[in-house]
Coordinates of C-alpha atoms and ligand atoms in Angstrom, one line a residue:
M22 CA -3.4 -6.9 1.6
R23 CA -5.7 -10.2 2.9
N24 CA -8.6 -10.2 5.5
Q25 CA -8.4 -12.3 8.6
D26 CA -10.1 -15.5 7.1
D27 CA -9.0 -16.7 3.3
I28 CA -9.9 -14.0 1.3
S29 CA -8.6 -10.2 -0.2
F30 CA -10.2 -7.4 1.8
D31 CA -11.8 -6.8 -1.8
D32 CA -13.6 -9.9 -1.7
Y33 CA -14.6 -9.7 1.8
D34 CA -16.0 -6.6 0.8
E35 CA -18.0 -7.4 -2.3
I36 CA -19.2 -10.2 0.2
I37 CA -21.0 -7.8 2.4
N38 CA -22.0 -5.4 0.4
P39 CA -22.3 -6.6 -3.1
K40 CA -21.5 -3.4 -5.8
P41 CA -24.0 -2.4 -8.5
D42 CA -24.4 -4.7 -11.9
D43 CA -25.3 -1.7 -13.9
T44 CA -23.7 0.6 -16.1
D45 CA -23.0 3.4 -16.8
F46 CA -21.9 4.2 -20.5
D47 CA -22.7 7.6 -20.4
R48 CA -19.4 8.0 -17.8
I49 CA -16.9 6.5 -20.3
V50 CA -15.4 8.2 -22.7
D51 CA -13.0 7.1 -26.0
I52 CA -14.6 3.7 -25.6
A53 CA -15.5 3.7 -28.9
L54 CA -11.5 3.2 -29.8
S55 CA -10.3 0.1 -31.7
R56 CA -8.9 -2.6 -29.1
R57 CA -6.4 -3.2 -32.1
D58 CA -3.9 -0.2 -31.1
L59 CA -4.8 -1.7 -27.7
M60 CA -1.0 -3.1 -27.5
K61 CA 0.9 0.0 -29.3
G62 CA 1.7 1.3 -25.3
I63 CA 3.2 -1.6 -24.3
M64 CA 6.8 -1.2 -23.6
V65 CA 7.5 1.6 -26.4
F66 CA 9.7 3.3 -23.9
G67 CA 12.5 0.7 -22.9
G68 CA 13.5 -0.9 -26.9
V69 CA 11.9 -3.8 -25.7
T70 CA 9.1 -5.5 -27.6
A71 CA 6.6 -6.8 -25.2
F72 CA 4.8 -8.8 -27.6
G73 CA 5.7 -10.1 -31.4
N74 CA 9.1 -10.9 -31.1
T75 CA 10.6 -13.1 -28.5
L76 CA 13.3 -11.1 -26.5
M77 CA 15.9 -14.6 -25.1
P78 CA 16.3 -14.3 -21.7
S79 CA 19.5 -15.3 -21.3
A80 CA 20.7 -12.3 -23.9
A81 CA 18.8 -9.8 -21.6
H82 CA 21.1 -11.8 -18.8
A83 CA 24.2 -11.1 -21.1
A84 CA 23.4 -7.3 -21.6
T85 CA 23.6 -5.7 -18.2
D86 CA 25.7 -5.9 -14.9
R87 CA 23.1 -3.5 -13.1
F88 CA 22.4 -7.0 -10.9
A89 CA 24.3 -7.4 -8.5
F90 CA 23.2 -11.0 -7.9
D91 CA 22.2 -14.2 -9.5
A92 CA 19.0 -15.1 -9.5
I93 CA 17.0 -17.7 -7.2
D94 CA 14.4 -20.0 -7.9
M95 CA 10.8 -20.2 -6.8
S96 CA 10.4 -21.5 -3.6
T97 CA 7.6 -22.8 -1.2
A98 CA 9.7 -23.4 2.0
D99 CA 8.2 -21.8 5.5
G100 CA 11.8 -19.3 5.6
I101 CA 13.1 -16.9 3.5
T102 CA 15.5 -17.4 0.0
V103 CA 18.2 -15.0 -1.3
P104 CA 20.8 -15.3 -3.6
P105 CA 24.3 -17.0 -2.9
G106 CA 26.4 -14.2 -0.9
Y107 CA 23.4 -12.7 0.9
K108 CA 21.8 -13.5 4.0
A109 CA 18.4 -12.1 5.8
D110 CA 18.3 -12.3 9.8
V111 CA 14.8 -11.1 11.5
V112 CA 14.8 -7.4 13.1
A113 CA 11.7 -7.1 14.8
R114 CA 8.4 -9.1 14.8
W115 CA 4.5 -8.4 16.2
G116 CA 5.3 -8.1 19.6
D117 CA 8.5 -7.3 20.9
P118 CA 8.9 -5.4 23.4
L119 CA 10.2 -1.6 22.6
W120 CA 10.8 -1.1 26.3
S121 CA 12.0 -3.2 28.9
D122 CA 9.1 -3.0 31.2
A123 CA 7.0 -4.9 28.8
P124 CA 6.6 -8.4 28.8
E125 CA 8.7 -10.6 25.6
F126 CA 5.2 -12.2 22.8
D127 CA 3.7 -14.8 25.0
H128 CA 2.4 -17.3 22.1
A129 CA 0.3 -19.1 25.0
T130 CA -2.3 -15.8 25.1
R131 CA -0.5 -13.3 22.0
G132 CA 0.0 -10.8 25.2
T133 CA -2.9 -8.4 26.2
G134 CA -3.8 -5.2 25.4
A135 CA -1.3 -3.4 27.6
S136 CA 1.8 -5.6 26.3
Q137 CA 0.7 -4.5 22.7
A138 CA 1.0 -0.7 23.5
R139 CA 4.1 -1.0 24.5
A140 CA 5.3 -3.5 21.8
F141 CA 6.1 -3.7 18.0
G142 CA 2.6 -3.5 16.0
D143 CA 1.7 -6.3 14.2
N144 CA 1.4 -6.5 10.1
N145 CA 4.2 -4.4 8.6
D146 CA 3.7 -2.8 5.8
G147 CA 4.8 0.5 4.6
M148 CA 8.6 1.8 6.3
E149 CA 11.6 4.7 6.2
V150 CA 14.6 3.8 7.8
Y151 CA 16.0 7.9 8.9
A152 CA 19.3 8.6 9.8
H153 CA 19.6 10.9 13.0
G154 CA 22.5 12.0 14.5
D155 CA 24.3 9.3 14.9
K156 CA 20.6 6.6 15.4
T157 CA 19.2 4.3 13.5
L158 CA 15.4 5.5 13.4
L159 CA 13.1 3.1 12.0
I160 CA 9.2 3.8 11.3
V161 CA 6.6 1.6 10.2
N162 CA 3.2 0.9 9.5
N163 CA 1.5 -1.6 11.5
E164 CA -1.7 -2.0 8.8
Y165 CA -3.8 -4.3 10.1
T166 CA -4.9 -7.7 12.2
N167 CA -5.3 -11.1 11.3
R168 CA -8.7 -12.5 13.9
K169 CA -7.0 -15.9 13.6
I170 CA -3.8 -14.9 14.2
I171 CA -4.1 -12.1 16.9
W172 CA -7.2 -13.9 18.8
G173 CA -5.8 -17.6 18.1
N174 CA -5.9 -18.2 21.4
R175 CA -9.7 -17.8 21.1
E176 CA -12.4 -19.8 20.4
E177 CA -12.9 -19.3 16.3
G178 CA -10.3 -16.7 16.2
K179 CA -12.6 -14.3 18.0
S180 CA -12.6 -11.8 20.3
E181 CA -14.0 -12.8 24.1
T182 CA -13.4 -10.0 26.3
D183 CA -12.9 -6.7 25.6
D184 CA -9.5 -6.2 26.3
D185 CA -9.1 -8.9 23.0
I186 CA -10.3 -6.1 21.4
L187 CA -7.9 -3.4 22.8
K188 CA -5.2 -5.8 21.7
G189 CA -6.4 -6.1 18.3
M190 CA -6.1 -1.6 18.3
N191 CA -2.4 -1.4 19.8
A192 CA -1.2 -4.0 17.1
H193 CA -2.4 -1.2 14.7
G194 CA -0.8 2.6 14.2
L195 CA 2.5 3.2 13.8
T196 CA 5.8 1.8 15.3
V197 CA 8.7 3.9 15.5
V198 CA 11.9 2.2 17.0
E199 CA 15.5 3.2 17.5
I200 CA 17.1 -0.2 15.6
A201 CA 21.1 -0.7 16.0
E202 CA 23.6 -2.9 14.5
T203 CA 26.1 -4.8 17.0
D204 CA 27.9 -7.4 15.2
G205 CA 26.5 -7.7 12.1
V206 CA 22.7 -8.2 14.0
W207 CA 20.1 -5.6 14.2
G208 CA 18.1 -5.6 16.6
I209 CA 15.6 -3.0 18.9
V210 CA 17.3 -0.8 21.1
K211 CA 15.0 -0.9 24.3
D212 CA 14.0 2.2 25.6
S213 CA 15.6 4.0 23.1
P214 CA 14.2 7.6 23.8
Y215 CA 12.7 7.6 20.4
N216 CA 11.0 4.4 20.4
R217 CA 6.9 5.2 20.1
R218 CA 3.5 3.7 19.3
V219 CA 1.2 5.8 17.2
T220 CA -2.1 3.4 18.3
P221 CA -5.8 4.1 17.2
D222 CA -5.8 6.3 20.5
V223 CA -3.1 9.2 19.8
E224 CA -4.4 12.3 19.2
M225 CA -3.8 14.2 15.9
D226 CA -4.4 17.4 13.8
I227 CA -6.5 17.5 11.1
T228 CA -4.8 19.6 8.3
G229 CA -6.0 21.1 5.1
P230 CA -9.0 21.9 2.8
A231 CA -11.5 20.0 5.3
T232 CA -10.8 21.2 8.1
G233 CA -13.2 21.8 9.9
H234 CA -16.1 21.1 7.3
V235 CA -19.2 20.0 9.0
L236 CA -19.2 16.3 7.7
M237 CA -15.6 16.3 9.7
R238 CA -17.9 17.3 13.2
T239 CA -18.5 14.7 15.5
Q240 CA -19.6 15.2 19.0
K241 CA -16.1 14.7 20.8
D242 CA -14.7 17.1 18.1
P243 CA -17.6 19.6 17.8
A244 CA -14.9 21.8 15.7
G245 CA -13.7 18.6 13.2
M246 CA -9.9 20.0 13.7
V247 CA -8.6 17.4 15.7
V248 CA -8.6 13.6 15.6
Q249 CA -7.8 10.4 17.2
G250 CA -5.4 7.6 15.2
T251 CA -4.5 6.7 12.2
Y252 CA -4.9 2.8 11.4
N253 CA -5.1 0.1 8.1
N254 CA -1.5 2.0 6.7
C255 CA -0.6 0.7 4.1
G256 CA 2.3 1.3 2.0
N257 CA 4.3 4.7 2.5
G258 CA 6.2 7.7 1.7
S259 CA 8.9 10.1 2.7
T260 CA 9.5 14.0 1.9
P261 CA 12.7 15.9 1.8
W262 CA 12.6 17.5 4.8
G263 CA 12.4 14.4 6.8
T264 CA 9.1 13.9 7.6
Y265 CA 6.9 9.9 7.4
L266 CA 4.3 9.9 5.7
A267 CA 1.7 6.6 6.5
C268 CA -0.6 6.2 3.5
E269 CA -4.6 4.9 5.6
E270 CA -5.9 1.8 2.8
N271 CA -9.0 -0.5 4.3
F272 CA -10.1 2.3 6.6
N273 CA -13.8 1.4 6.2
G274 CA -13.8 -2.1 7.7
Y275 CA -13.4 -0.6 11.4
F276 CA -16.8 1.2 11.6
A277 CA -20.2 -0.9 12.2
T278 CA -23.1 -1.1 14.3
A279 CA -25.1 -3.6 16.0
D280 CA -28.3 -2.4 14.0
Q281 CA -28.0 -4.4 10.9
E282 CA -30.3 -2.8 9.3
H283 CA -29.2 0.9 9.9
P284 CA -28.8 3.4 6.8
V285 CA -26.0 4.0 4.8
T286 CA -25.6 6.9 2.4
D287 CA -24.1 6.5 -0.8
E288 CA -21.5 8.6 -0.2
M289 CA -20.1 5.7 2.4
K290 CA -20.9 3.0 0.6
R291 CA -18.7 4.3 -1.7
Y292 CA -15.7 3.8 0.3
G293 CA -17.4 0.3 1.8
I294 CA -18.9 1.3 4.9
T295 CA -21.5 -1.4 6.1
P296 CA -23.5 -1.9 9.4
K297 CA -21.2 -5.2 9.4
G298 CA -18.0 -4.3 9.4
W299 CA -14.9 -6.3 9.0
G300 CA -15.1 -8.3 12.6
Y301 CA -12.3 -6.1 14.1
D302 CA -15.3 -5.2 16.8
W303 CA -13.9 -1.8 17.6
H304 CA -17.4 0.0 18.1
K305 CA -18.0 -2.4 20.4
I306 CA -15.8 -0.7 23.3
D307 CA -15.4 3.3 21.5
D308 CA -18.6 5.1 20.3
R309 CA -16.5 6.2 17.7
F310 CA -16.5 3.0 15.6
D311 CA -20.3 2.6 15.5
I312 CA -21.8 4.3 12.9
G313 CA -25.0 4.1 14.7
K314 CA -23.4 6.6 18.0
V315 CA -20.7 8.8 15.7
A316 CA -21.9 9.3 11.8
N317 CA -18.9 11.2 10.8
E318 CA -16.0 9.2 12.6
C319 CA -15.4 8.1 9.1
N320 CA -14.9 10.9 6.9
R321 CA -11.8 11.3 9.4
H322 CA -9.8 8.5 8.5
G323 CA -9.0 7.5 4.4
Y324 CA -5.7 10.2 4.4
V325 CA -2.1 10.2 4.4
T326 CA -0.8 11.2 7.8
E327 CA 2.6 13.1 8.4
V328 CA 4.6 11.9 11.1
D329 CA 8.1 13.0 12.8
P330 CA 10.0 10.2 13.4
T331 CA 12.5 11.9 15.2
D332 CA 10.4 13.7 18.1
P333 CA 7.9 11.4 20.2
T334 CA 6.0 14.3 21.1
S335 CA 4.8 15.6 18.0
R336 CA 1.1 15.2 17.0
P337 CA 1.1 14.0 13.6
K338 CA -0.8 15.6 10.7
K339 CA -3.9 14.6 8.5
R340 CA -3.4 16.1 5.6
T341 CA -6.7 16.1 3.8
A342 CA -5.8 18.2 1.1
L343 CA -3.7 14.6 -0.5
G344 CA -7.6 13.2 -0.9
R345 CA -9.5 10.7 1.5
F346 CA -9.8 7.6 -0.6
K347 CA -7.9 2.9 -0.2
H348 CA -4.7 5.4 -0.1
E349 CA -1.7 2.6 -1.1
N350 CA 1.0 5.0 -0.6
A351 CA 2.7 8.6 -1.3
E352 CA 5.8 9.1 -3.7
V353 CA 7.2 12.6 -3.2
V354 CA 9.1 14.6 -6.3
V355 CA 10.4 17.3 -5.8
N356 CA 9.4 19.0 -9.5
S357 CA 12.4 20.4 -11.0
D358 CA 10.6 24.6 -10.0
G359 CA 10.5 23.4 -5.9
K360 CA 7.1 22.1 -6.0
I361 CA 6.2 18.9 -4.4
V362 CA 4.7 16.5 -6.3
V363 CA 2.8 13.0 -5.0
Y364 CA 2.1 10.5 -6.8
M365 CA -1.3 8.4 -5.1
G366 CA -2.8 4.8 -5.5
D367 CA -6.6 4.0 -4.6
D368 CA -6.2 0.3 -3.9
E369 CA -9.6 -0.7 -4.6
R370 CA -11.1 -2.8 -8.2
G371 CA -12.1 0.2 -10.3
E372 CA -10.5 3.2 -8.4
F373 CA -8.0 5.4 -9.7
L374 CA -4.8 7.0 -10.0
Y375 CA -4.5 10.5 -8.1
R376 CA -1.6 13.6 -7.8
Y377 CA -1.3 16.7 -5.8
V378 CA 0.9 19.2 -6.9
S379 CA 1.7 21.7 -4.3
N380 CA 1.0 25.5 -5.0
G381 CA 4.4 26.4 -3.2
V382 CA 7.7 25.5 -3.2
Y383 CA 10.6 23.5 -1.5
A384 CA 13.3 25.3 0.0
P385 CA 16.5 23.1 1.8
G386 CA 15.8 24.2 5.9
G387 CA 12.5 26.5 4.9
E388 CA 9.2 26.1 6.0
T389 CA 7.0 23.0 4.6
D390 CA 4.2 22.7 7.0
S391 CA 2.2 23.9 3.2
L392 CA 3.7 21.7 1.5
L393 CA 0.9 19.4 2.0
E394 CA -2.0 21.6 3.1
D395 CA -2.4 24.3 -0.1
G396 CA -2.4 22.5 -3.6
T397 CA -4.4 20.9 -6.5
L398 CA -5.5 17.2 -6.5
Y399 CA -5.7 15.5 -10.2
A400 CA -6.8 12.2 -11.5
A401 CA -5.0 10.3 -14.2
R402 CA -7.0 9.5 -17.2
F403 CA -5.2 7.3 -19.8
Y404 CA -5.9 7.2 -23.5
E405 CA -5.3 4.0 -26.0
N406 CA -2.4 6.0 -27.8
G407 CA 0.0 6.3 -25.4
T408 CA -0.8 9.8 -23.7
G409 CA -2.4 10.6 -20.5
E410 CA -3.6 13.9 -18.7
W411 CA -3.9 14.3 -15.5
L412 CA -7.5 15.9 -14.9
E413 CA -7.8 18.4 -12.0
L414 CA -10.7 17.9 -9.0
S415 CA -11.7 20.9 -7.9
P416 CA -15.5 22.6 -6.7
E417 CA -15.4 24.3 -10.6
T418 CA -14.6 20.7 -12.3
T419 CA -16.5 18.4 -9.9
G420 CA -19.8 20.6 -9.2
M421 CA -18.9 20.2 -6.0
A422 CA -19.7 23.0 -3.5
S423 CA -16.4 23.2 -1.6
L424 CA -12.7 22.2 -1.3
A425 CA -13.5 20.1 1.1
E426 CA -15.7 18.3 0.1
V427 CA -13.5 17.3 -3.0
C428 CA -10.3 16.2 -0.1
I429 CA -13.7 14.2 1.6
H430 CA -15.6 12.9 -1.5
T431 CA -12.5 12.4 -3.6
R432 CA -13.4 9.2 -4.7
Q433 CA -16.3 10.9 -6.2
A434 CA -14.6 13.4 -7.5
A435 CA -12.8 11.6 -9.5
S436 CA -15.7 9.8 -11.1
T437 CA -17.4 12.7 -12.0
V438 CA -14.1 14.4 -14.3
G439 CA -14.3 11.2 -16.1
A440 CA -11.4 9.4 -14.7
T441 CA -9.5 6.0 -16.0
T442 CA -10.9 2.9 -13.7
M443 CA -7.6 1.0 -12.6
D444 CA -6.8 -2.8 -12.0
R445 CA -6.2 -1.6 -8.4
P446 CA -3.6 1.2 -7.8
E447 CA -1.0 -0.3 -5.3
W448 CA 2.8 1.4 -4.7
V449 CA 3.6 4.4 -7.2
A450 CA 7.9 4.3 -7.4
A451 CA 9.5 7.5 -9.5
N452 CA 12.3 7.1 -11.0
P453 CA 15.3 8.9 -9.3
K454 CA 17.9 9.0 -12.6
A455 CA 14.8 10.2 -14.9
A456 CA 11.4 11.8 -15.2
E457 CA 8.9 8.3 -15.1
V458 CA 7.0 7.1 -12.5
Y459 CA 5.6 3.8 -12.0
C460 CA 2.7 2.1 -10.6
A461 CA 2.3 -1.3 -9.4
L462 CA -1.6 -2.4 -10.6
T463 CA -2.2 -5.7 -8.8
N464 CA -5.2 -7.8 -10.6
N465 CA -8.1 -6.8 -10.8
K466 CA -10.9 -9.7 -11.3
N467 CA -13.9 -7.1 -11.8
R468 CA -12.1 -5.9 -15.4
G469 CA -14.5 -5.5 -18.1
V470 CA -16.7 -7.6 -16.0
K471 CA -18.6 -4.8 -13.6
P472 CA -18.3 -1.6 -12.6
N473 CA -16.7 0.0 -9.6
A474 CA -18.4 0.9 -6.7
G475 CA -19.2 4.1 -8.0
G476 CA -20.8 2.6 -10.9
D477 CA -18.2 3.7 -13.8
E478 CA -17.5 0.7 -16.0
T479 CA -13.8 -0.7 -16.1
P480 CA -13.7 -1.5 -19.8
V481 CA -10.1 -3.7 -21.0
G482 CA -8.2 -1.2 -22.5
G483 CA -5.2 1.0 -22.2
P484 CA -3.3 0.2 -19.3
N485 CA -5.7 -2.5 -17.8
P486 CA -6.0 -4.4 -21.1
R487 CA -6.6 -8.1 -19.8
E488 CA -10.1 -9.0 -18.7
A489 CA -10.5 -10.1 -15.3
N490 CA -6.9 -9.9 -15.0
K491 CA -5.2 -12.1 -12.7
Y492 CA -1.5 -11.3 -12.4
G493 CA -1.2 -7.5 -12.7
Q494 CA 0.7 -5.0 -14.5
I495 CA 3.2 -2.2 -14.0
V496 CA 2.1 1.0 -15.7
R497 CA 4.6 3.9 -16.4
W498 CA 4.5 7.3 -17.5
R499 CA 7.1 10.0 -18.4
P500 CA 5.4 14.1 -17.4
D501 CA 5.3 16.0 -20.9
G502 CA 8.9 18.3 -20.6
A503 CA 10.2 15.3 -17.8
D504 CA 8.2 18.6 -16.1
H505 CA 5.7 16.8 -12.7
T506 CA 3.1 19.0 -13.2
S507 CA 2.6 19.0 -16.4
R508 CA -1.2 18.5 -17.7
G509 CA 0.1 15.7 -19.9
F510 CA 1.9 12.5 -19.8
A511 CA 3.0 9.5 -22.2
W512 CA 2.4 5.7 -21.0
D513 CA 3.7 2.6 -21.6
L514 CA 3.3 -1.2 -20.3
Y515 CA 7.0 -2.0 -18.0
V516 CA 5.8 -5.2 -17.6
L517 CA 2.7 -7.7 -17.4
A518 CA 2.9 -10.4 -15.1
G519 CA 1.4 -13.7 -16.6
N520 CA 2.4 -17.4 -16.7
P521 CA 4.3 -18.6 -19.7
T522 CA 4.2 -22.2 -18.2
V523 CA 0.4 -22.3 -18.6
H524 CA -0.9 -19.8 -21.2
E525 CA 0.1 -18.3 -24.3
G526 CA -0.6 -15.1 -25.1
A527 CA -1.6 -12.2 -23.0
N528 CA -1.8 -14.5 -19.5
A529 CA 1.9 -15.8 -20.4
G530 CA 3.0 -12.2 -19.7
S531 CA 5.3 -9.7 -21.4
D532 CA 8.2 -11.2 -22.9
N533 CA 10.5 -9.6 -20.0
V534 CA 8.4 -12.5 -18.1
N535 CA 9.9 -15.9 -18.6
T536 CA 9.7 -19.5 -16.7
G537 CA 12.8 -17.9 -14.1
N538 CA 11.1 -14.9 -12.9
M539 CA 7.4 -15.1 -13.3
F540 CA 5.2 -13.7 -9.9
N541 CA 2.0 -12.5 -9.7
S542 CA -0.1 -9.2 -7.8
P543 CA 2.9 -6.9 -7.7
D544 CA 2.4 -4.7 -4.8
G545 CA 5.2 -2.7 -3.4
L546 CA 7.3 -0.9 -5.8
K547 CA 10.4 1.1 -4.9
F548 CA 13.6 2.6 -6.4
D549 CA 17.2 2.1 -4.9
S550 CA 19.4 5.0 -5.2
N551 CA 21.0 3.0 -8.4
G552 CA 17.8 3.2 -9.7
L553 CA 16.9 -0.9 -9.7
L554 CA 13.1 -1.1 -9.6
W555 CA 12.3 -3.1 -6.7
I556 CA 9.2 -5.3 -7.3
Q557 CA 7.0 -6.9 -3.9
T558 CA 4.7 -8.7 -4.7
D559 CA 1.0 -9.8 -2.7
G560 CA -0.5 -12.6 -4.7
N561 CA -1.4 -16.2 -4.7
Y562 CA 1.0 -18.6 -3.3
S563 CA -0.9 -21.9 -4.0
N564 CA 1.9 -22.5 -6.5
E565 CA -0.9 -24.5 -8.8
K566 CA -2.8 -23.7 -11.5
D567 CA -2.9 -20.0 -13.1
F568 CA 0.0 -19.4 -10.7
A569 CA 2.1 -22.8 -10.9
G570 CA 5.3 -22.7 -10.7
Q571 CA 5.0 -19.2 -9.7
G572 CA 5.7 -20.2 -5.6
N573 CA 5.6 -18.0 -2.4
N574 CA 5.4 -13.9 -2.5
Q575 CA 8.6 -12.7 -3.2
M576 CA 10.8 -9.4 -4.6
L577 CA 12.4 -9.1 -7.6
A578 CA 14.4 -6.8 -9.2
G579 CA 13.7 -4.8 -12.4
D580 CA 16.0 -3.1 -14.9
T581 CA 14.0 -0.2 -16.5
A582 CA 16.2 0.2 -19.2
T583 CA 16.0 -3.1 -20.6
G584 CA 13.1 -4.4 -19.2
E585 CA 14.8 -7.8 -17.3
I586 CA 13.6 -8.8 -13.4
R587 CA 15.5 -10.9 -11.9
R588 CA 13.8 -12.6 -8.6
F589 CA 15.8 -11.4 -5.8
F590 CA 14.4 -12.7 -2.3
V591 CA 11.5 -15.3 -1.9
G592 CA 8.9 -15.0 1.4
P593 CA 7.7 -17.5 3.8
K594 CA 4.6 -19.5 3.6
Q595 CA 1.3 -17.3 2.7
A596 CA 3.4 -13.9 3.7
E597 CA 3.2 -10.7 1.6
V598 CA 6.9 -9.8 0.9
T599 CA 5.5 -5.5 1.8
G600 CA 7.9 -2.7 2.8
L601 CA 11.3 -1.5 2.0
T602 CA 13.9 1.0 2.4
W603 CA 18.0 0.9 3.3
S604 CA 20.1 1.6 5.9
P605 CA 22.2 5.0 5.9
D606 CA 25.2 3.3 4.4
R607 CA 23.5 1.3 2.0
R608 CA 24.8 -2.1 3.6
T609 CA 21.6 -3.4 4.5
M610 CA 18.4 -4.0 3.2
F611 CA 15.3 -4.2 5.3
V612 CA 12.7 -5.9 4.1
G613 CA 8.6 -6.7 5.4
I614 CA 7.4 -9.7 6.0
Q615 CA 3.2 -9.0 6.7
H616 CA 0.5 -12.0 7.4
P617 CA 3.2 -15.0 7.3
G618 CA 0.9 -18.6 8.2
E619 CA -2.4 -15.9 7.3
R620 CA -4.2 -19.2 6.0
G621 CA -2.9 -21.5 9.3
E622 CA 0.2 -22.8 7.1
G623 CA 3.3 -21.8 8.2
N624 CA 5.0 -21.0 11.7
W625 CA 8.0 -18.4 10.2
P626 CA 9.6 -16.8 12.1
E627 CA 10.3 -19.0 15.0
G628 CA 9.2 -22.5 13.1
G629 CA 7.9 -25.4 14.9
D630 CA 4.6 -24.7 17.1
A631 CA 5.1 -21.3 16.8
V632 CA 2.7 -18.6 16.3
P633 CA 3.1 -16.7 12.6
R634 CA 4.7 -13.1 13.0
S635 CA 4.9 -10.8 10.8
A636 CA 8.8 -9.1 11.1
I637 CA 11.1 -7.0 9.7
V638 CA 14.1 -8.5 8.1
A639 CA 17.6 -6.9 7.5
V640 CA 19.2 -8.2 4.2
T641 CA 23.1 -7.8 3.7
R642 CA 26.0 -8.7 2.0
E643 CA 28.0 -11.3 3.5
D644 CA 31.2 -9.3 2.1
G645 CA 29.7 -6.1 3.6
G646 CA 29.2 -4.8 0.5
L647 CA 26.4 -2.3 -0.9
V648 CA 22.8 -3.5 -1.5
G649 CA 21.3 -0.9 -3.7
Ligands
FEO729 FE1 -2.1 -2.8 1.7 FE2 -3.0 -2.2 -1.3 O1 -2.0 -3.1 0.1
CA730 CA1 -0.8 -6.4 3.0
CA731 CA1 -1.9 -6.2 -2.2
CA732 CA1 0.0 -3.1 -0.6

């Protein structure tokens, strides 16, 4: 995820909110373990040795026929590349109207507050397609806005009017839209009764342990039960009972106040709340976002929100039981005993990996409301020997006064129990064919350099083996006894991304990385129905120096048994490839393109002088075959 200017959200956060440099060695467990054992855990599951012997790429190709496509080269073009025999067509773009009473996107003005409320939101990220009777419903997160794009018609790319700010707000949230395929081309069904925008004004219920807690109460909602809006949803999840999970990530950037000396508590600092904010300016038109006026609104965001995509009148539910942090996605697993397990990353440098386990069990057609309300949160600790454990977060283990507090100050709870600081956990994906789970650790320039925002040390080691990690890696774990509720697990690294043309050793990457498939900053992860792991990147697209030969952001497919990784898709200039779902018949793969041209270079998808627009594309086979 990148911010309005030429820096990432994390960088922006760091500039305006510098982290302490002091360290607290007392917090660190097992720091004395020898680093010589570090690589023992890498690639022990797959039969491929990541370090030492070289895995021959040609041998890997010959070893499997699980890939139904030929690998493609990297690209720096301002367009999409897919393998021969495949095509990619645009389905829906930022600003496309969902109703026929709304105007088409205006490249000169980039829309208004009113037009944006009736149109597809900006910067699509996580998404899911649901079959509903004979209808195909797409629900997608509209994560954020790029200041210089949405306000690119204004001097310096800054808001000039209240309506500019409202346009930005209305570009956030969720879009639910019916889509249909006509003559092989997918598009929006305007005026469908299912079409819906969930903007930052839409009312929703607060559920779970934090409901009504004093930290959740505001002047407008003195009971702490009802909140307006969900925004900065990054990845997503989907439940077996047909609901969608939107995951709030960098919610902190929307809070600000005019007085730059306004005091900010330590609890707020841990989440990156500052008087300055990130330039969205929402506090200028709505007091909810002014921390000088409404102290607790920020405690009401940073959650997972459950939405029924089939009922446009339904009230979304913020599920506080899943904790408050910078959620990436929420990977839902039905355990063998019917309990619902949700794996979740907190995407910030040195933050943690989480698991939620429901108290109740899922039964098809049965009651589901309590399954994401009533359960236990855990944070992961990894050991150098390839094992790990889930540490319960409760008043007893953390010393916090209540479970509500654990669910509101989840980062602090996980720090207290000594969870392992990670290299920015992005999407988590569970293998549908085996009891194993994967998480993209995208990169972390602070690894081994400085502590996280809570002062927890970030030592080099375990699943975070490289100092100032530039390229990222994918960690995987297998729960003990193939039981996702087990305390213990075994872990290894599926891949260490790197650049074998520039580096030797660890920065060349693991042996399943070669000059033909290299990439950096894995982010989106999802398994298809065949058990292939799809990997999407949100990284450095400069194609030079450490990243020479890697081109634009891309999507690859990984065979988790052999370790082989093959490049399938390359996105347009300066875009991230994020969000992945399939049509019910699996003949279309929907892929998200986010922030094309974010630094001023690129005009995808329309080209010429057009404003670059985030969009969803449909990838199909020219022979009409299955795509996952
Ligand atoms: Fe919105 Fe962690 O990416
Ligand atoms: Ca992003
Ligand atoms: Ca990212
Ligand atoms: Ca992401």
